Coordinates of C-alpha atoms in Angstrom, one line a residue:
Chain A
M4 CA -21.1 93.8 -19.1
P5 CA -17.9 93.9 -17.0
L6 CA -16.9 97.1 -15.2
V7 CA -13.5 98.5 -16.1
I8 CA -11.4 100.6 -13.6
E9 CA -11.2 104.3 -14.6
R10 CA -8.0 105.6 -14.6
K11 CA -8.3 109.6 -15.0
P12 CA -5.0 111.7 -15.2
L13 CA -4.6 114.3 -12.4
T14 CA -5.7 117.9 -13.4
K15 CA -3.0 120.6 -13.0
L16 CA -4.6 121.5 -9.5
E17 CA -4.4 118.0 -8.2
K18 CA -0.9 118.0 -9.4
T19 CA 0.0 120.7 -7.0
W20 CA -1.1 118.2 -4.0
L21 CA -3.3 121.0 -2.4
P22 CA -6.7 119.5 -3.0
Q23 CA -5.7 116.5 -1.4
I24 CA -4.2 117.9 1.6
I25 CA -7.1 120.2 2.3
G26 CA -9.5 117.6 1.6
G27 CA -7.5 115.3 4.1
L28 CA -7.6 117.9 6.7
K29 CA -11.3 118.5 6.0
T30 CA -12.2 115.1 6.8
T31 CA -10.0 114.9 10.1
F32 CA -11.3 118.2 11.4
G33 CA -15.0 117.0 10.4
Y34 CA -14.4 114.0 12.6
L35 CA -13.8 116.4 15.7
R36 CA -17.4 117.3 15.7
K37 CA -18.7 113.9 15.5
E38 CA -19.1 111.4 18.2
S39 CA -16.3 109.2 19.3
V40 CA -16.6 105.6 18.3
T41 CA -13.9 104.5 20.7
L42 CA -14.3 102.9 24.2
Q43 CA -12.3 103.7 27.3
Y44 CA -11.7 99.8 27.6
P45 CA -11.2 98.8 31.3
E46 CA -13.7 101.4 32.6
E47 CA -16.2 101.3 29.9
R48 CA -17.1 97.9 28.8
P49 CA -18.9 96.7 25.5
V50 CA -22.3 95.5 25.4
I51 CA -22.2 91.5 24.8
P52 CA -24.9 90.2 22.9
E53 CA -26.8 87.2 24.7
N54 CA -25.6 84.3 22.3
Y55 CA -21.9 85.3 22.8
R56 CA -19.6 82.4 22.9
G57 CA -17.4 83.1 25.8
V58 CA -16.0 80.6 28.7
P59 CA -17.7 77.2 28.6
T60 CA -19.2 76.6 32.2
L61 CA -21.5 74.0 34.1
V62 CA -24.7 75.2 35.4
K63 CA -27.2 74.0 38.0
D64 CA -30.8 73.8 37.9
P65 CA -32.9 76.4 40.1
N66 CA -33.0 73.6 42.9
G67 CA -29.1 73.8 43.1
R68 CA -28.6 70.2 41.5
V69 CA -25.7 69.8 39.0
K70 CA -27.4 69.1 35.5
C71 CA -24.6 67.4 33.9
V72 CA -25.1 63.8 33.8
S73 CA -21.5 63.1 32.2
C74 CA -22.9 61.4 29.3
Q75 CA -19.7 62.6 27.8
L76 CA -21.0 63.9 24.5
C77 CA -19.2 67.2 24.8
E78 CA -16.0 65.2 25.4
F79 CA -16.3 63.5 22.2
V80 CA -17.3 66.3 20.0
C81 CA -14.9 68.8 21.3
P82 CA -12.5 69.6 18.5
P83 CA -9.4 70.4 20.2
R84 CA -10.2 67.8 23.2
A85 CA -10.2 70.3 26.0
I86 CA -12.8 68.5 28.0
T87 CA -12.2 65.4 30.3
I88 CA -14.8 63.8 32.2
D89 CA -14.6 61.3 34.6
P90 CA -17.9 60.0 35.1
G91 CA -19.4 58.9 38.6
E92 CA -22.6 58.0 40.5
I93 CA -24.8 60.3 42.5
P94 CA -23.7 59.9 46.5
E95 CA -26.3 57.4 48.1
A96 CA -27.5 60.1 50.5
S97 CA -28.6 62.4 47.9
E98 CA -32.3 62.6 46.9
Q99 CA -31.3 61.7 43.1
A100 CA -29.2 58.7 43.7
H101 CA -29.7 55.9 41.2
V102 CA -31.9 58.3 39.2
E103 CA -29.0 59.7 37.0
K104 CA -25.3 59.8 37.0
A105 CA -23.0 62.9 37.6
P106 CA -19.4 63.6 36.8
R107 CA -17.0 62.8 39.4
E108 CA -14.6 65.2 37.7
F109 CA -15.2 67.7 35.0
E110 CA -12.3 69.6 33.6
I111 CA -12.1 72.1 30.8
D112 CA -8.5 73.1 29.7
M113 CA -9.1 76.7 29.0
L114 CA -5.9 76.9 27.1
R115 CA -6.8 74.3 24.6
C116 CA -10.5 75.4 24.3
I117 CA -11.3 77.4 21.0
Y118 CA -14.8 78.4 22.2
C119 CA -16.7 77.0 19.4
G120 CA -19.8 76.2 21.3
L121 CA -20.0 72.8 20.0
C122 CA -20.2 71.3 23.5
Q123 CA -23.2 73.5 24.2
E124 CA -24.8 72.5 21.0
V125 CA -24.7 68.9 21.8
C126 CA -25.7 68.8 25.5
P127 CA -29.0 66.9 25.9
E128 CA -29.2 68.1 29.4
E129 CA -28.4 71.9 28.9
A130 CA -25.8 71.6 31.4
I131 CA -22.9 73.4 29.7
F132 CA -23.2 77.0 28.7
L133 CA -20.5 79.5 27.3
Q134 CA -21.0 82.4 29.2
N135 CA -20.2 85.9 28.3
V136 CA -17.0 86.0 30.0
Y137 CA -14.2 87.1 27.4
S138 CA -10.9 87.6 29.3
V139 CA -9.7 84.5 31.1
T140 CA -6.2 85.3 32.8
G141 CA -4.0 82.9 34.6
T142 CA 0.0 82.9 35.4
T143 CA 0.6 79.2 34.8
R144 CA -0.8 76.2 32.8
E145 CA -2.4 74.6 35.7
E146 CA -4.6 77.7 36.8
F147 CA -6.3 77.1 33.1
K148 CA -7.4 73.8 33.8
Y149 CA -10.8 74.4 35.4
K150 CA -12.1 71.8 37.5
K151 CA -15.8 71.2 38.3
E152 CA -16.0 73.3 41.2
K153 CA -14.8 76.5 39.3
L154 CA -17.1 75.9 36.1
L155 CA -20.1 75.3 38.6
E156 CA -19.2 78.4 40.4
L157 CA -18.7 80.5 37.3
G158 CA -22.0 78.9 35.5
G159 CA -24.0 79.4 38.7
P160 CA -27.8 78.3 38.6
L161 CA -29.8 78.9 35.3
P162 CA -33.4 79.0 35.2
D163 CA -34.5 75.7 34.0
R164 CA -37.2 75.4 31.3
H165 CA -38.2 71.9 31.8
F166 CA -37.4 70.8 35.3
K167 CA -36.3 67.5 34.2
W168 CA -36.3 65.4 37.4
D169 CA -39.7 66.6 38.6
K170 CA -41.3 65.4 35.6
K171 CA -39.2 62.2 35.8
K172 CA -40.4 61.8 39.2
A173 CA -44.2 62.4 38.6
A174 CA -43.8 60.1 35.5
A175 CA -42.4 57.4 38.0
E176 CA -45.2 57.9 40.5
S177 CA -48.0 57.9 37.9
G178 CA -46.4 54.7 36.4
N179 CA -45.3 56.1 33.2
G180 CA -41.8 55.8 34.0
G181 CA -38.9 54.5 31.6
H182 CA -38.8 55.2 27.8
Chain B
M21 CA 22.8 100.9 -13.0
N22 CA 20.0 102.6 -14.6
P23 CA 16.4 102.6 -13.2
P24 CA 13.9 101.0 -15.4
S25 CA 12.6 103.7 -17.2
E26 CA 8.9 104.0 -17.6
T27 CA 8.5 104.9 -21.1
G28 CA 10.7 104.9 -24.4
S29 CA 12.7 102.0 -22.8
P30 CA 13.9 99.6 -25.4
S31 CA 12.8 96.4 -23.5
P32 CA 9.3 96.9 -22.4
N33 CA 9.2 95.0 -19.1
P34 CA 12.3 95.4 -17.2
A35 CA 11.8 91.9 -15.3
E36 CA 12.1 90.5 -18.7
S37 CA 15.4 91.8 -19.9
P38 CA 18.7 89.5 -19.1
R39 CA 19.9 91.9 -16.7
Y40 CA 17.3 90.9 -14.1
R41 CA 17.4 87.1 -15.0
T42 CA 18.1 85.3 -11.7
A43 CA 20.7 82.9 -12.8
G44 CA 24.0 85.0 -13.4
Y45 CA 23.6 86.6 -9.9
D46 CA 24.2 83.6 -7.7
S47 CA 27.9 84.1 -7.5
D48 CA 27.7 87.9 -7.6
A49 CA 29.3 89.3 -4.6
Q50 CA 27.7 92.7 -5.4
L51 CA 24.2 91.6 -4.5
L52 CA 22.8 92.2 -1.0
E53 CA 20.8 89.7 0.3
V54 CA 18.1 90.9 2.8
S55 CA 15.9 88.8 5.0
L56 CA 12.5 90.4 5.1
G57 CA 10.6 89.3 7.9
P58 CA 9.2 87.2 9.7
Q59 CA 8.7 89.7 12.3
H60 CA 8.3 92.9 9.9
P61 CA 5.0 94.7 10.5
S62 CA 4.3 94.8 6.8
T63 CA 4.4 91.1 6.1
H64 CA 1.0 90.7 7.6
G65 CA 1.9 88.0 10.1
V66 CA 5.0 85.6 10.4
F67 CA 6.2 85.6 6.6
R68 CA 9.6 85.9 5.4
M69 CA 11.0 87.1 2.2
N70 CA 14.6 86.3 1.1
V71 CA 15.2 89.3 -1.3
A72 CA 18.6 89.8 -3.2
L73 CA 19.1 93.3 -4.3
D74 CA 21.3 95.0 -6.9
G75 CA 21.1 98.5 -5.3
E76 CA 17.5 99.2 -4.5
D77 CA 16.4 96.8 -7.4
V78 CA 15.0 93.5 -6.5
V79 CA 16.6 90.5 -8.6
K80 CA 15.6 87.5 -6.6
L81 CA 12.8 87.0 -4.0
K82 CA 12.3 83.9 -2.3
P83 CA 9.0 83.6 -0.2
V84 CA 9.4 81.7 3.0
F85 CA 6.4 80.5 4.7
G86 CA 5.1 77.8 7.3
Y87 CA 5.7 79.7 10.4
L88 CA 2.2 79.4 11.2
H89 CA 1.5 76.2 9.8
R90 CA -1.0 74.2 12.6
N91 CA -1.3 70.8 10.7
H92 CA -5.0 71.9 9.9
E93 CA -5.6 69.1 7.1
Q94 CA -4.3 66.6 9.3
I95 CA -6.6 67.5 12.1
A96 CA -9.4 67.5 10.0
E97 CA -8.8 64.0 9.1
Q98 CA -8.5 63.1 12.7
V99 CA -11.7 64.7 13.8
S100 CA -15.4 64.6 12.6
Y101 CA -16.9 66.4 9.9
L102 CA -18.6 68.9 12.1
G103 CA -15.4 69.1 14.2
S104 CA -13.5 70.7 11.5
M105 CA -16.1 73.4 11.0
P106 CA -14.8 75.7 13.9
Y107 CA -11.2 75.3 12.3
T108 CA -12.3 76.5 8.9
D109 CA -13.0 79.6 10.8
R110 CA -9.2 80.0 11.3
L111 CA -8.0 79.6 8.1
D112 CA -8.5 83.1 6.6
Y113 CA -9.8 84.6 10.1
F114 CA -11.1 87.9 8.3
C115 CA -13.7 85.8 6.2
S116 CA -14.5 83.0 8.5
L117 CA -18.1 82.6 7.1
S118 CA -16.9 82.1 3.6
N119 CA -14.8 79.6 4.7
N120 CA -17.7 78.0 6.7
W121 CA -19.7 78.1 3.6
A122 CA -17.1 76.6 1.3
Y123 CA -16.5 73.7 3.5
A124 CA -20.4 73.2 4.4
A125 CA -20.9 73.1 0.7
A126 CA -18.2 70.4 0.0
V127 CA -19.7 68.3 2.8
E128 CA -23.2 68.8 1.4
K129 CA -22.1 67.9 -2.0
L130 CA -20.5 64.7 -0.4
A131 CA -23.6 63.8 1.5
G132 CA -26.3 65.2 -1.0
I133 CA -27.8 67.5 1.7
D134 CA -30.2 70.2 0.4
V135 CA -30.4 73.8 2.0
P136 CA -33.6 75.7 2.6
E137 CA -34.2 78.8 0.9
R138 CA -33.7 81.0 3.9
A139 CA -30.2 79.5 4.8
E140 CA -29.2 80.1 1.4
Y141 CA -30.0 84.1 1.6
I142 CA -28.3 84.0 4.9
R143 CA -25.4 82.5 3.5
V144 CA -25.1 85.0 0.5
I145 CA -25.9 87.9 3.0
T146 CA -23.0 86.9 5.6
S147 CA -20.5 86.0 3.0
E148 CA -21.0 89.1 1.2
L149 CA -20.6 91.2 4.4
T150 CA -17.3 89.1 4.9
R151 CA -16.1 90.4 1.5
L152 CA -17.1 93.9 2.9
V153 CA -14.9 93.2 6.1
N154 CA -12.0 91.8 4.2
H155 CA -11.8 94.4 1.6
T156 CA -12.5 97.2 4.2
S157 CA -9.5 95.9 6.2
F158 CA -7.5 95.5 3.2
L159 CA -7.6 99.1 2.4
G160 CA -6.3 99.6 5.8
F161 CA -3.7 97.5 5.8
M162 CA -2.5 98.1 2.2
L163 CA -2.3 102.0 2.9
S164 CA -0.3 101.4 6.3
D165 CA 1.9 99.3 4.2
M166 CA 2.8 102.1 1.7
G167 CA 3.2 104.3 4.9
A168 CA 0.1 105.8 6.0
W169 CA 0.3 104.8 9.3
G170 CA -2.8 104.7 11.5
T171 CA -5.4 107.1 10.0
V172 CA -6.8 104.9 7.2
L173 CA -6.6 101.7 9.1
M174 CA -8.7 103.3 12.0
Y175 CA -11.1 104.7 9.5
A176 CA -11.4 101.0 7.9
F177 CA -11.5 99.2 11.4
R178 CA -14.2 101.6 12.4
E179 CA -16.5 100.7 9.3
R180 CA -15.5 97.0 9.8
E181 CA -16.6 97.2 13.5
K182 CA -20.0 97.7 12.5
I183 CA -20.1 94.6 10.6
L184 CA -18.5 92.6 13.2
D185 CA -21.0 93.5 15.7
L186 CA -23.5 92.1 13.3
F187 CA -21.9 88.9 13.3
E188 CA -21.2 89.0 16.9
S189 CA -25.0 89.3 17.7
L190 CA -25.7 86.4 15.2
T191 CA -22.9 83.8 15.6
G192 CA -21.9 84.9 19.1
S193 CA -18.5 85.5 18.2
R194 CA -16.8 88.6 16.2
M195 CA -14.3 86.8 13.9
M196 CA -14.8 83.1 14.3
G197 CA -18.2 82.6 13.4
N198 CA -18.7 78.7 13.3
Y199 CA -22.1 79.6 11.9
M200 CA -22.9 77.4 8.8
R201 CA -23.9 73.7 9.2
F202 CA -24.4 70.9 6.9
G203 CA -27.9 71.8 5.5
G204 CA -28.1 75.1 6.5
C205 CA -27.1 77.4 9.2
R206 CA -26.7 76.9 13.1
C207 CA -29.3 79.4 14.3
D208 CA -31.8 82.1 12.8
L209 CA -31.3 85.7 12.6
P210 CA -32.0 87.4 16.1
P211 CA -35.0 89.7 16.1
G212 CA -34.0 92.9 14.5
W213 CA -30.9 91.9 12.7
L214 CA -32.1 92.7 9.3
E215 CA -32.9 96.2 10.2
Q216 CA -29.4 96.4 11.7
A217 CA -27.7 95.2 8.8
R218 CA -29.7 97.3 6.5
K219 CA -28.6 100.5 8.3
V220 CA -24.9 99.1 8.0
V221 CA -25.2 98.5 4.2
D222 CA -27.2 101.9 3.8
G223 CA -24.3 103.8 5.5
Y224 CA -21.6 101.9 3.6
P225 CA -21.6 104.2 0.5
A226 CA -20.6 107.2 2.3
F227 CA -17.6 105.7 4.0
L228 CA -16.7 104.3 0.6
D229 CA -16.9 107.7 -1.0
E230 CA -14.8 109.3 1.7
M231 CA -12.3 106.7 1.3
E232 CA -12.2 106.9 -2.3
S233 CA -11.8 110.6 -2.1
L234 CA -8.8 110.2 0.1
I235 CA -7.1 107.6 -2.0
A236 CA -8.2 107.6 -5.7
T237 CA -6.4 111.1 -6.5
N238 CA -3.9 110.9 -3.9
E239 CA -0.8 111.7 -5.7
I240 CA 1.2 109.7 -3.4
V241 CA -0.6 106.9 -3.7
I242 CA -1.0 107.1 -7.4
S243 CA 3.0 107.3 -7.9
R244 CA 3.5 104.5 -5.5
T245 CA 0.9 102.2 -7.1
Q246 CA 0.4 103.0 -10.9
R247 CA 2.9 100.7 -13.1
I248 CA 4.2 99.0 -10.0
G249 CA 4.1 95.1 -10.0
R250 CA 2.3 94.7 -13.1
L251 CA 0.9 91.3 -13.9
P252 CA 0.0 90.4 -17.4
A253 CA -3.1 88.4 -17.7
D254 CA -1.5 85.3 -19.1
K255 CA 1.0 84.9 -16.3
A256 CA -1.7 85.5 -13.6
V257 CA -3.8 82.6 -15.6
N258 CA -0.8 80.4 -15.7
G259 CA 0.1 81.0 -12.1
S260 CA -3.7 80.2 -11.1
M261 CA -4.2 83.3 -9.5
T262 CA -7.8 83.8 -8.4
G263 CA -10.0 86.6 -6.9
P264 CA -9.6 90.4 -7.4
C265 CA -5.7 90.2 -8.1
L266 CA -6.9 88.0 -11.2
R267 CA -9.5 90.4 -12.4
A268 CA -7.2 93.4 -12.0
S269 CA -5.1 91.8 -14.9
G270 CA -8.2 91.9 -17.0
V271 CA -9.4 88.2 -16.8
N272 CA -13.3 87.9 -16.2
Y273 CA -13.5 85.0 -14.0
D274 CA -15.5 85.3 -10.8
I275 CA -16.9 82.0 -9.5
R276 CA -19.9 83.5 -8.4
K277 CA -20.6 84.3 -12.1
V278 CA -19.0 81.0 -13.5
D279 CA -20.5 78.5 -11.2
R280 CA -23.5 80.2 -9.8
Y281 CA -23.5 78.4 -6.8
G282 CA -26.0 79.1 -4.0
I283 CA -28.4 81.5 -5.2
Y284 CA -26.0 84.0 -6.8
D285 CA -28.0 83.8 -10.1
R286 CA -30.7 85.8 -8.8
F287 CA -28.8 88.8 -8.0
E288 CA -27.7 91.7 -10.6
F289 CA -24.1 92.6 -10.2
R290 CA -21.4 93.2 -12.3
V291 CA -17.7 91.9 -12.3
P292 CA -15.3 94.9 -12.1
L293 CA -12.3 94.5 -14.0
G294 CA -8.9 96.1 -14.4
D295 CA -7.0 96.7 -17.4
H296 CA -3.4 97.4 -16.5
G297 CA -2.8 94.7 -13.9
D298 CA -0.7 97.1 -11.6
C299 CA -1.0 98.0 -7.7
Y300 CA -3.5 100.7 -8.7
D301 CA -5.8 98.3 -10.3
R302 CA -5.6 95.7 -7.6
L303 CA -6.1 98.6 -5.0
M304 CA -9.1 100.1 -6.8
I305 CA -10.7 96.9 -7.9
R306 CA -11.8 96.6 -4.3
F307 CA -13.6 99.8 -4.0
L308 CA -15.7 98.3 -7.2
E309 CA -16.2 94.9 -5.7
M310 CA -17.6 96.6 -2.4
R311 CA -20.1 98.6 -4.3
E312 CA -21.1 95.6 -6.4
T313 CA -21.4 93.7 -2.9
L314 CA -23.8 96.3 -2.1
K315 CA -25.9 95.5 -4.8
I316 CA -26.3 92.2 -3.9
L317 CA -27.0 93.0 -0.2
R318 CA -29.8 95.4 -0.8
P319 CA -32.1 93.1 -2.5
A320 CA -31.1 89.8 -0.4
L321 CA -32.0 91.8 2.9
R322 CA -35.0 92.9 1.3
D323 CA -36.2 89.6 0.0
I324 CA -35.1 87.0 2.4
P325 CA -38.2 84.7 2.8
E326 CA -39.5 83.2 6.3
G327 CA -38.6 79.5 6.8
P328 CA -36.4 77.0 8.5
V329 CA -32.8 77.6 8.4
M330 CA -31.7 74.0 8.6
D331 CA -32.5 70.7 6.5
P332 CA -34.5 68.8 9.3
K333 CA -33.1 65.6 8.1
A334 CA -29.2 66.6 7.7
R335 CA -27.2 65.0 10.6
Q336 CA -24.5 67.1 12.0
R337 CA -22.6 64.9 14.8
N338 CA -22.8 61.3 13.3
L339 CA -22.4 62.5 9.6
R340 CA -21.3 59.6 7.5
P341 CA -21.3 60.6 3.9
P342 CA -21.4 57.8 1.5
E343 CA -18.0 56.5 -0.2
G344 CA -16.9 59.2 -2.7
E345 CA -15.6 62.6 -3.2
A346 CA -16.7 66.0 -3.7
Y347 CA -14.8 69.4 -4.3
A348 CA -16.8 72.8 -3.8
R349 CA -15.6 76.1 -4.2
V350 CA -16.8 79.7 -3.4
E351 CA -15.7 83.0 -4.3
A352 CA -14.0 84.1 -1.1
P353 CA -12.9 87.7 -0.7
K354 CA -9.4 86.8 -1.4
G355 CA -10.3 84.4 -4.4
E356 CA -11.2 80.7 -5.0
L357 CA -11.6 78.7 -2.0
G358 CA -11.9 75.2 -2.4
F359 CA -12.4 72.1 0.1
Y360 CA -11.6 68.6 -1.6
L361 CA -12.8 65.7 0.5
I362 CA -12.6 62.0 0.1
S363 CA -15.0 59.6 2.2
D364 CA -14.6 56.2 2.9
A365 CA -18.0 56.2 4.7
S366 CA -16.6 56.6 8.1
D367 CA -17.5 59.5 10.3
K368 CA -14.2 61.0 9.6
P369 CA -13.1 62.5 6.0
Y370 CA -10.1 60.0 4.6
R371 CA -8.9 62.9 2.8
Y372 CA -9.1 66.4 3.5
R373 CA -7.7 69.3 1.4
V374 CA -7.9 73.3 1.3
R375 CA -7.4 75.1 -1.7
P376 CA -6.4 78.5 -0.4
P377 CA -6.6 81.5 -2.3
S378 CA -3.8 83.4 -0.5
L379 CA -1.1 80.7 -0.8
I380 CA -1.8 80.4 -4.5
N381 CA -1.9 84.2 -5.3
L382 CA 1.3 84.4 -3.0
T383 CA 3.2 82.2 -5.3
L384 CA 3.4 84.6 -7.9
L385 CA 4.9 87.4 -5.5
E386 CA 8.6 86.9 -7.1
D387 CA 7.1 87.6 -10.7
L388 CA 5.6 90.6 -9.5
C389 CA 8.4 91.7 -7.5
L390 CA 11.4 91.4 -10.1
G391 CA 12.8 94.6 -11.5
E392 CA 10.9 96.6 -8.9
K393 CA 12.6 98.7 -5.9
I394 CA 12.5 97.2 -2.4
A395 CA 10.4 99.8 -1.2
D396 CA 7.6 98.6 -3.5
V397 CA 7.8 95.0 -2.4
M398 CA 5.7 96.0 0.6
V399 CA 3.1 97.7 -1.6
I400 CA 3.0 94.6 -3.9
L401 CA 2.7 92.4 -1.0
G402 CA 0.0 94.4 0.4
T403 CA -2.2 94.4 -2.8
I404 CA -2.1 90.5 -2.9
D405 CA -3.8 90.5 -0.1
I406 CA -2.7 87.4 1.9
V407 CA -3.6 86.2 5.4
L408 CA -1.0 83.8 6.8
G409 CA -3.5 81.8 8.6
E410 CA -4.5 80.7 5.1
V411 CA -1.2 80.4 3.8
D412 CA 0.3 78.1 6.3
R413 CA -2.7 76.4 7.7

């Protein structure tokens, strides 16, 4: 049963415009007493939910290690191709040398990034996270090309849920290493 | 020249009279050509109309679009199936979750993926909330096109904001959801989300009543919309118009009823229709649609079952659907939104095509505007409810 739009002719009173003017003013003045819904933006900041998709950053585990192993999955999945990774080895002197790889350079072009979050979804190491930063500023194109250091600084350490390297080390010591 | 009279005119529709035939006017030096846009505040983005005027009457109107062309379809043929999902958000940026659903439905059809029940419910809820967002902001934009600057738009945006907050806590982004996946949804509802959504839905009728009391019997609104931009049903069907604009002309065609896709057959709702097909009908039909949408949302938010939101077998990243083609369509807030995909069994679509409701509704703009005053062109364009992101792609 369809619903047809009613079209009532205006009454004599409504044709005088007065009920509309009075009703409109009533609505307007009614809002004077209600709580304001606006924010005084730069001073007051909106509450950002936890899963907000802001600036993508690289994170470290609580031991200060870079979690990214430069598997390049994010580079391949990125729809606007904003991520460029130069894979490299972990330096010899490091404790984790020859265990895993690490990016020699990791670059995200924030002007290309569309903040879709696919990189975070595909990352098997949980190394790339979209933070709740929603305003990125700069004056030149070069400034928007975030390098590894900047990304790590923005990301900071993240409480790791699984301490992957410790687990691997324990597995190797007990003879269960390898997959 | 005489203004087109409303009653008692020998020719019922002034647009049909020989005086308004466009052919004879090309060499007429009396015509004034006006280029409306592309930076006109009422054109909803970068859209231009070349209007030929005789006095104040429109005798010719040529829509010019393409300023916002972003090569969406070609890009989608270069990236993986999953990679186009965030781009579909940017087609009609007011209704990103409906767009997501249409694209996910097309890929699911192509690859034969099932969707769990909870995900179906979430899809209905999010896309009906999207309809509220779209129609609410439509009211604001439409009335500011008419000259009611600011106030109505702010009231509309205040309500829209409540739903955008829901979307933000669900998808992580206010407008660019990127939420649907092939075989379900990306993540489950956050705790407390359903209660919040119920609160928003319960508060909505009060807002609609307030808006309707301000608009429906307002003499200015009535004189600027009634009998303006009439579109007969046969013309609307010929121009393959869809969505609220088609239904305002009296054609009962709602894909939620026709296709019964998703789980829409479980909900009781009626399809609002107009019987004049003028701007007033196209404006008021949005109110009725929002009220019907609330009738879908209440049971959906109540009955949503527990369970997974993703088909565990569905692949996202390396999806290689078998060779074939699929067309899936949904009733997006603006009309029929369809995605047509051809697969050649590789990880990218061989052909990717969008059937955008805004663009196809816009092609009827000249028919609607001929014989009207230049000031009404903005109102007529406002009632078609276009989004340039979708028109130009």
